Short mmCIF file of C-alpha atoms and ligand atoms in Angstrom, two decimals:
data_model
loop_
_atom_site.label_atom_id
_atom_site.label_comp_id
_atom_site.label_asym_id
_atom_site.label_seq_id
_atom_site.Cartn_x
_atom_site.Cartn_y
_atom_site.Cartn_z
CA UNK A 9 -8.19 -29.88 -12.52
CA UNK A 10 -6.25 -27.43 -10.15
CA UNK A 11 -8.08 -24.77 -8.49
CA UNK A 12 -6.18 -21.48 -10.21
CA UNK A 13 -6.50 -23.13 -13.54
CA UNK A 14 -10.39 -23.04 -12.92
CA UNK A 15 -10.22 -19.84 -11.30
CA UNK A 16 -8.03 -18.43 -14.51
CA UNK A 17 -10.76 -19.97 -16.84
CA UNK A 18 -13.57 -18.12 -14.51
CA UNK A 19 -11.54 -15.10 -15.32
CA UNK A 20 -11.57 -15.47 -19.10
CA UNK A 21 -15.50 -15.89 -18.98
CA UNK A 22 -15.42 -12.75 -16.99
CA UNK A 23 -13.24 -10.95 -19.39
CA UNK A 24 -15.43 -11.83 -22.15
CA UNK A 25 -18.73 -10.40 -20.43
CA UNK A 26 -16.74 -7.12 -20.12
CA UNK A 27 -15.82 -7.31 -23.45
CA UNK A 28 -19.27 -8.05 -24.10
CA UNK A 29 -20.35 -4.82 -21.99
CA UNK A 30 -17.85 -2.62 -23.75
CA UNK A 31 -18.90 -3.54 -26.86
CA UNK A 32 -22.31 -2.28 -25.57
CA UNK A 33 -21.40 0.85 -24.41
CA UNK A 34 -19.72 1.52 -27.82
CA UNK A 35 -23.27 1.22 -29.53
CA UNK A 36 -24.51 3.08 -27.09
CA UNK A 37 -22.59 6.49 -27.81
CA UNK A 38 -19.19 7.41 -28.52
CA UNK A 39 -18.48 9.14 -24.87
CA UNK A 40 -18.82 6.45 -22.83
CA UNK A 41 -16.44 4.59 -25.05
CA UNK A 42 -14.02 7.49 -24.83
CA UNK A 43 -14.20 7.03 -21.23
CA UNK A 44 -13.54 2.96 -21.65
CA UNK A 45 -11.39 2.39 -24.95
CA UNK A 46 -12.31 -1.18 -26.00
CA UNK A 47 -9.37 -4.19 -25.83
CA UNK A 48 -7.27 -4.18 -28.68
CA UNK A 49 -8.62 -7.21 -30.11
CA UNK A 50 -12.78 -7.63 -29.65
CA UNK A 51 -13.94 -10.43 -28.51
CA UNK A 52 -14.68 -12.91 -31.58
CA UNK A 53 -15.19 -15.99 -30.54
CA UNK A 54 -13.79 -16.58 -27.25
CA UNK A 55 -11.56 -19.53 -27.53
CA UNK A 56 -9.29 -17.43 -29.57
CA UNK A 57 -9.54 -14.31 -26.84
CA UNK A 58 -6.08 -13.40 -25.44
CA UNK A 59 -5.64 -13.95 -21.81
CA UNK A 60 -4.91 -10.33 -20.76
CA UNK A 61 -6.62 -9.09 -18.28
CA UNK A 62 -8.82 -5.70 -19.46
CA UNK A 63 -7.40 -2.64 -18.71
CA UNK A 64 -9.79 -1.05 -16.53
CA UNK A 65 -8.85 1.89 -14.09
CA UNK A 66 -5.50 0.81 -12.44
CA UNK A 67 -6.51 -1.04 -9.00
CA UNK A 68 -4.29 -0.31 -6.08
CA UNK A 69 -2.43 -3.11 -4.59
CA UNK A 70 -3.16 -5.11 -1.32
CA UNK A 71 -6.82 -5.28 -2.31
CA UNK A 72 -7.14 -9.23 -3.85
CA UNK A 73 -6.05 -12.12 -2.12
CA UNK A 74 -5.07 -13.15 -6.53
CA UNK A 75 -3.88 -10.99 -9.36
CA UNK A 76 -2.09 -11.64 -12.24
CA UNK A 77 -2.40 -15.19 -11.78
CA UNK A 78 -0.35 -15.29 -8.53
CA UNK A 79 -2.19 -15.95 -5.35
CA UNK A 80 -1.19 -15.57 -1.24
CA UNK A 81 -1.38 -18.62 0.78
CA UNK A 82 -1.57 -18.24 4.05
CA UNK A 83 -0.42 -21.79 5.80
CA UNK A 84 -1.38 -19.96 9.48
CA UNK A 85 -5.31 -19.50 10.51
CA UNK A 86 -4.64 -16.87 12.75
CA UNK A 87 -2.46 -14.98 14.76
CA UNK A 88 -1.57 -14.50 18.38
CA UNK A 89 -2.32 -11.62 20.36
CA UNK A 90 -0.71 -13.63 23.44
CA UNK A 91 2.67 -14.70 22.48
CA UNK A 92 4.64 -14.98 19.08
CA UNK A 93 3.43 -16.85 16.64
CA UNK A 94 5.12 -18.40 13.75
CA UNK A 95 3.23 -17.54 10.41
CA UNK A 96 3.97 -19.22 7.53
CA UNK A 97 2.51 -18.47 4.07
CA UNK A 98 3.20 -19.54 0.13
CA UNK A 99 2.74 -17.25 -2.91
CA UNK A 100 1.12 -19.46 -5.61
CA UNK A 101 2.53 -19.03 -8.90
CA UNK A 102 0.08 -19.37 -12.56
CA UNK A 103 0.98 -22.95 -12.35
CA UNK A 104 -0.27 -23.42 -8.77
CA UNK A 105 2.95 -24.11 -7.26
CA UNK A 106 4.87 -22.17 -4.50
CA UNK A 107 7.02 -19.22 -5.81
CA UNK A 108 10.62 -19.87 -4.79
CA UNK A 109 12.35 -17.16 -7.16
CA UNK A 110 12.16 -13.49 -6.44
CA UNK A 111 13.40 -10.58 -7.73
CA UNK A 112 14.75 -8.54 -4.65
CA UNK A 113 12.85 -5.00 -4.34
CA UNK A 114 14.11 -2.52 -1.99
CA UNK A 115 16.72 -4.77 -0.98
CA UNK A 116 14.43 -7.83 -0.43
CA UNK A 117 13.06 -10.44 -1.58
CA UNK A 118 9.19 -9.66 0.14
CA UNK A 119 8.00 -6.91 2.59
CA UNK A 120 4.95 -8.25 4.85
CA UNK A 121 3.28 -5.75 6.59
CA UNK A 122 1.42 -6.27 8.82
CA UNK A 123 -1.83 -3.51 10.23
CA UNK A 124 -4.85 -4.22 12.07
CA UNK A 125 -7.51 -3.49 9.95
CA UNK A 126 -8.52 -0.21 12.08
CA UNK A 127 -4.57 1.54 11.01
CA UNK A 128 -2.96 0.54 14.34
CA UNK A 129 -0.29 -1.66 15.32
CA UNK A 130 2.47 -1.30 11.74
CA UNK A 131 4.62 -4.12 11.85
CA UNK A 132 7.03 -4.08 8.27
CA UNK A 133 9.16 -7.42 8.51
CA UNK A 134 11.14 -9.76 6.20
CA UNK A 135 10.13 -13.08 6.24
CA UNK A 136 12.43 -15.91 5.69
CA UNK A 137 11.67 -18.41 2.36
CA UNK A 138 12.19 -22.06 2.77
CA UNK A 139 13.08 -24.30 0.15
CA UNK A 140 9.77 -25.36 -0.27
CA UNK A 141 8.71 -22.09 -1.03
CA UNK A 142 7.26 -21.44 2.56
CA UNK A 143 8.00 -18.06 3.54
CA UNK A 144 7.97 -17.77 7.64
CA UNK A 145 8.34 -15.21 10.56
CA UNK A 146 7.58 -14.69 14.31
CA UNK A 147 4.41 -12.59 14.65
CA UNK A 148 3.11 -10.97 17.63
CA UNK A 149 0.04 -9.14 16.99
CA UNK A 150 0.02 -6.25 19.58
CA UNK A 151 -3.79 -6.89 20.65
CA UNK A 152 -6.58 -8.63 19.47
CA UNK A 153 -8.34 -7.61 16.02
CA UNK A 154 -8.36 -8.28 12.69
CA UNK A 155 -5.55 -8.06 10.26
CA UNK A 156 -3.89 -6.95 7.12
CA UNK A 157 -1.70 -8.93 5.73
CA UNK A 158 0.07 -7.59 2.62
CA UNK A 159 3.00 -9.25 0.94
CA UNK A 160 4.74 -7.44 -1.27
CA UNK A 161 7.07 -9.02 -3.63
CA UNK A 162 8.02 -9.30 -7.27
CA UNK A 163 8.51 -12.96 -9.02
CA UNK A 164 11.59 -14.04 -11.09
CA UNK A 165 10.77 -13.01 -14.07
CA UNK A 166 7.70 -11.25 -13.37
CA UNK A 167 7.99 -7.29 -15.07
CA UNK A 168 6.61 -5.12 -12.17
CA UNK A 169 5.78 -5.95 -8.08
CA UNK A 170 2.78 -7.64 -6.99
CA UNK A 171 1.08 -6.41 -3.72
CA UNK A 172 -1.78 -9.30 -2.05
CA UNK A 173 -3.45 -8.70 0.76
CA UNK A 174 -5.14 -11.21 2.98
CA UNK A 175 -7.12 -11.33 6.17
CA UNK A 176 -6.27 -12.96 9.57
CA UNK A 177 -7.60 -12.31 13.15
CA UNK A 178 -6.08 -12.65 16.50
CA UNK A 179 -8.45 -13.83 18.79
CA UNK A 180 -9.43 -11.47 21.74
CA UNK A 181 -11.99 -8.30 23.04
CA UNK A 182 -11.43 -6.01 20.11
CA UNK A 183 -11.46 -2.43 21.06
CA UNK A 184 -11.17 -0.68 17.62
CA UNK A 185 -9.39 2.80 17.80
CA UNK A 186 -10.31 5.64 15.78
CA UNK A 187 -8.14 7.28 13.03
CA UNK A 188 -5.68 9.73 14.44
CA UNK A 189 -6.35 13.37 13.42
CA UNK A 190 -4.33 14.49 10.11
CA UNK A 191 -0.89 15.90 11.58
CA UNK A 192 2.24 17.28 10.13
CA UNK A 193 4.53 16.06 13.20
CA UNK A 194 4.55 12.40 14.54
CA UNK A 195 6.94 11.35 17.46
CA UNK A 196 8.53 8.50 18.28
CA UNK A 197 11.04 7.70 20.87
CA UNK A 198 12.19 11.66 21.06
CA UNK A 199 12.61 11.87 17.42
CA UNK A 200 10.35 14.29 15.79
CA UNK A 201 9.35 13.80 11.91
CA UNK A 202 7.47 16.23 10.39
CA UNK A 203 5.56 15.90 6.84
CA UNK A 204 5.84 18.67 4.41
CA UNK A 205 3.66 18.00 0.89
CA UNK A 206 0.32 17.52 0.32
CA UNK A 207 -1.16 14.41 -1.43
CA UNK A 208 -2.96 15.47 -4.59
CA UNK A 209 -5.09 12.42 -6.07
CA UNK A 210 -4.31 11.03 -9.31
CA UNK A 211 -1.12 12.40 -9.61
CA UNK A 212 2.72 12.03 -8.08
CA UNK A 213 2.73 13.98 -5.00
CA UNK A 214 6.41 14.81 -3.49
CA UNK A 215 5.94 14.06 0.05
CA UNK A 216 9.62 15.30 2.12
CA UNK A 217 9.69 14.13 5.84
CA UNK A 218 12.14 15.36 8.28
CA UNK A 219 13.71 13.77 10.71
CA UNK A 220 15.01 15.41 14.23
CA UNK A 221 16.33 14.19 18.01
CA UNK A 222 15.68 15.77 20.29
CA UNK A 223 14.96 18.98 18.28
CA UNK A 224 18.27 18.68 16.11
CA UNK A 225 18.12 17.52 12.80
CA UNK A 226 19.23 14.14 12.21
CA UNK A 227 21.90 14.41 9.01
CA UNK A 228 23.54 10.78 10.02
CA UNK A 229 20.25 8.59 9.17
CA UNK A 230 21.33 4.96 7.81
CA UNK A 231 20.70 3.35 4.66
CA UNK A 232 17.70 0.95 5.29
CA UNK A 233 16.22 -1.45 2.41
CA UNK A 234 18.38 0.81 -0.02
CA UNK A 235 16.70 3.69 1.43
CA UNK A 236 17.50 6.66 4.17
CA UNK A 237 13.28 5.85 4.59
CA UNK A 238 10.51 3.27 4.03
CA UNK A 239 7.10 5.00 3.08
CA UNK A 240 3.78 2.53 3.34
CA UNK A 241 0.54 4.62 2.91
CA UNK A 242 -2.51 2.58 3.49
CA UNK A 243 -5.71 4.00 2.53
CA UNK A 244 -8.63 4.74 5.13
CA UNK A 245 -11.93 2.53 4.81
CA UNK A 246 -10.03 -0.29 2.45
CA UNK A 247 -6.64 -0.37 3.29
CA UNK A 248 -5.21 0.04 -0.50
CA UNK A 249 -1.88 -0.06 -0.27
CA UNK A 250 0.24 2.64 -2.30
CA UNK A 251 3.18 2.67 -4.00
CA UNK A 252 5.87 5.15 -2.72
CA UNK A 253 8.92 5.64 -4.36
CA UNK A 254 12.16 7.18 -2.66
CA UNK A 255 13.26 9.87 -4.15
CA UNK A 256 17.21 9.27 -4.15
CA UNK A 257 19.20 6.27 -2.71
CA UNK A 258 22.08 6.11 -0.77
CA UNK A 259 25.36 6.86 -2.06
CA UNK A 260 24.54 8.23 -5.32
CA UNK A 261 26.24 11.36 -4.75
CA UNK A 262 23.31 13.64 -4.17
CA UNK A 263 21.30 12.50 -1.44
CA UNK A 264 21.79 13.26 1.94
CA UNK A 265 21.22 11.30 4.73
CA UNK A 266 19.31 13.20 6.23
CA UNK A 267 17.57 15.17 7.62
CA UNK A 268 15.01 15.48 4.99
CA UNK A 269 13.77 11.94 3.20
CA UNK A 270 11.72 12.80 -0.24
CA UNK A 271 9.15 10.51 -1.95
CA UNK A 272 6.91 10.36 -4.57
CA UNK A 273 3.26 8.91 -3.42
CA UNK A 274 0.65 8.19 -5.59
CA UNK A 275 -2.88 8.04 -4.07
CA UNK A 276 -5.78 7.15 -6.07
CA UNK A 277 -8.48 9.12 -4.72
CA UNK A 278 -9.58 11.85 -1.98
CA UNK A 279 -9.53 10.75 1.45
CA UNK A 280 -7.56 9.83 4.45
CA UNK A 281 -4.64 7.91 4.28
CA UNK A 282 -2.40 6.57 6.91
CA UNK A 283 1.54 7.00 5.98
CA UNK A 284 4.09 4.94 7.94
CA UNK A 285 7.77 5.84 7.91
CA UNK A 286 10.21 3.54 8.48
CA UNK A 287 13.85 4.93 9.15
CA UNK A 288 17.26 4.05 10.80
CA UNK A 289 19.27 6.39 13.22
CA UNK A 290 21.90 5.18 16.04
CA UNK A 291 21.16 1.47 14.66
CA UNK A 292 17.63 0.92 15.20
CA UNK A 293 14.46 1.23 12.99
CA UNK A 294 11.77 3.56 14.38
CA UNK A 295 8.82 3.84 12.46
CA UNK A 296 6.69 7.02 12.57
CA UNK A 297 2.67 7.20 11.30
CA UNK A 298 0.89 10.18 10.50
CA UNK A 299 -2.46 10.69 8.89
CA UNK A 300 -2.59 13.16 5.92
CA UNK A 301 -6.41 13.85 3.75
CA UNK A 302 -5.85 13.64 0.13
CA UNK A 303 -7.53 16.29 -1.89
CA UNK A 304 -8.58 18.52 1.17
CA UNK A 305 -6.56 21.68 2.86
CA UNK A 306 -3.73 21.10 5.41
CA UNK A 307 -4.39 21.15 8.51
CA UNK A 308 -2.03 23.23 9.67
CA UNK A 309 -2.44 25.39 6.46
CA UNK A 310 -4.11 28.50 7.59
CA UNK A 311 -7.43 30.53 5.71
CA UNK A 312 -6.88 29.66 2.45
CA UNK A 313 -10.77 30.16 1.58
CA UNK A 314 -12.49 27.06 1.31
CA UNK A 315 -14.31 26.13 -1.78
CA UNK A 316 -17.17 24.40 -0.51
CA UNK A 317 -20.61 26.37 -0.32
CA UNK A 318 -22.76 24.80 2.65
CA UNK A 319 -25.62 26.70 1.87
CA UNK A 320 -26.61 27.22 -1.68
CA UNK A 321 -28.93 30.06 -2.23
CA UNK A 322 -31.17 30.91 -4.52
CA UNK A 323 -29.61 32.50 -7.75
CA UNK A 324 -30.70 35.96 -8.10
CA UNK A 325 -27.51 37.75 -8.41
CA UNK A 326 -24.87 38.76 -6.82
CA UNK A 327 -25.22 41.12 -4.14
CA UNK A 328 -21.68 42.92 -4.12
CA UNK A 329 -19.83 42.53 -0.44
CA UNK A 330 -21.07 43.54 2.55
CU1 CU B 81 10.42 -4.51 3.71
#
């Protein structure tokens, strides 16, 4: 027997214990099952129990090394802080063989990007798939650490992208750096981009960068993965990776290129996240990070009051200002 086909029964046995616990917390009181609707069909039996995974809170992506029944392979044990490195990986498909259709998103067939695990050193690169079903690229990590790996792809015939994350290290003396402060201007190579928007959690937050050179808006950006921008936020402490969608594409007769880029970012819960922007001016891709707080004032937004109350007194009326 294959290893996913155990690992996909495992999954069924673990699908029936939360059936099990629903079921459970239905007895228990009517609120809590509000709060978790049991699956459509109870458990009653088990052999005859649908595959489908439960439909718990919606996980963000990059999280599992396996979902869905598709798993991320990596053929390479590490990679090189010293030179590049050729990393090869497979995605394993429900029948435990190498993927070798995709469905092009964004104009490929799979994003990797590539983050050390403390937010620096963004690479977002295109891979090249072999017949075999090997997908390969030249790495260089930019110093030792450990890494995120996400691939980020959608199978022939699969309804929806997948996003996998996996783990490797490049050997060296890791010197961890600390999250940038939130910012609403990031600069790279004399372009400024600034970030208007706030992230609200748990709902679709319009996010509009702007690009300039030199201090003049840049209205001439190029179309890059069907996009005048590439948006990756990466959440602080786990590295979830969010979904971003452009707002607009190229050529559809109402958006520019440039100098403002829209999207549409959905982030799961308060916190920090790190955003990277990838766009093209004067033929090369620049990519610009910032760090925004989800759920929190702007930084740069001035006295709105805030809500928080350090010091909680004793309640015994008000006492009228003064
Ligand atoms: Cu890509």
């Amino acid at each position: 027997m294959n290893t996913p086909l155990k690992l996909s029964l495992y999954g069924l046995g673990l699908a029936a214990v939360f059936a099990a616990s629903l079921g459970a917390g239905h007895l228990a009181g009517p609120g809590s099952a509000a709060d978790n609707p049991p699956p459509a069909s109870p458990a009653h039996g088990g052999h005859t129990a649908t595959p489908a995974a439960p439909q718990a809170a919606e996980v963000p992506g990059g999280l599992q090394i396996a979902q869905d029944g598709y798993r991320l392979q990596p053929l390479t044990a590490a990679l090189s802080a010293q030179s590049p490195a050729t990393l090869r990986f497979s995605v394993l498909g429900p029948d435990g063989k190498a993927v070798t259709g995709y469905t092009p998103t964004h104009d490929k067939d799979l994003h990797l990007i590539v983050v050390r695990r403390d937010l620096t050193g963004f690479q977002h690169v295109h891979p090249t798939l072999g017949p075999d079903g090997v997908w390969q690229i030249d790495v260089k990590a930019p110093a030792a650490g450990q890494y995120r790996l996400f691939a980020d792809f959608q199978p022939a015939g699969r309804n929806g992208p997948l996003t996998l994350g996996v783990d490797l290290p490049a050997a060296g003396d890791y010197q961890p750096q600390p999250l940038p402060a939130a910012a609403r201007t990031a600069t790279i190579d004399g372009y400024t981009v600034t970030l208007d928007g706030d992230l609200v959690p748990g709902t679709s937050s319009k996010l509009t960068l702007t690009v300039a050179k030199d201090g003049v808006p840049a209205t001439d950006l190029q179309p890059y993965l069907a996009a005048y921008g590439h948006l990756v936020a990466l959440r602080d402490g786990d590295l979830a990776y969010l979904h971003v969608h452009p707002d607009g594409t190229p050529g559809d007769g109402r958006t520019a290129p440039g100098p403002h880029i829209v999207f549409h970012a959905e982030v799961p819960s308060a916190g920090a996240y790190r955003l990277f922007l990838d766009f093209q001016h004067a033929g090369v891709v620049r990519t610009a990070a910032f760090t925004a707080l989800a759920g929190q004032p702007a930084a740069s937004d001035s006295p709105a009051p805030v809500p928080s109350a350090p010091a909680p007194r004793p309640s015994h009326g008000h006492e009228g200002g003064h």
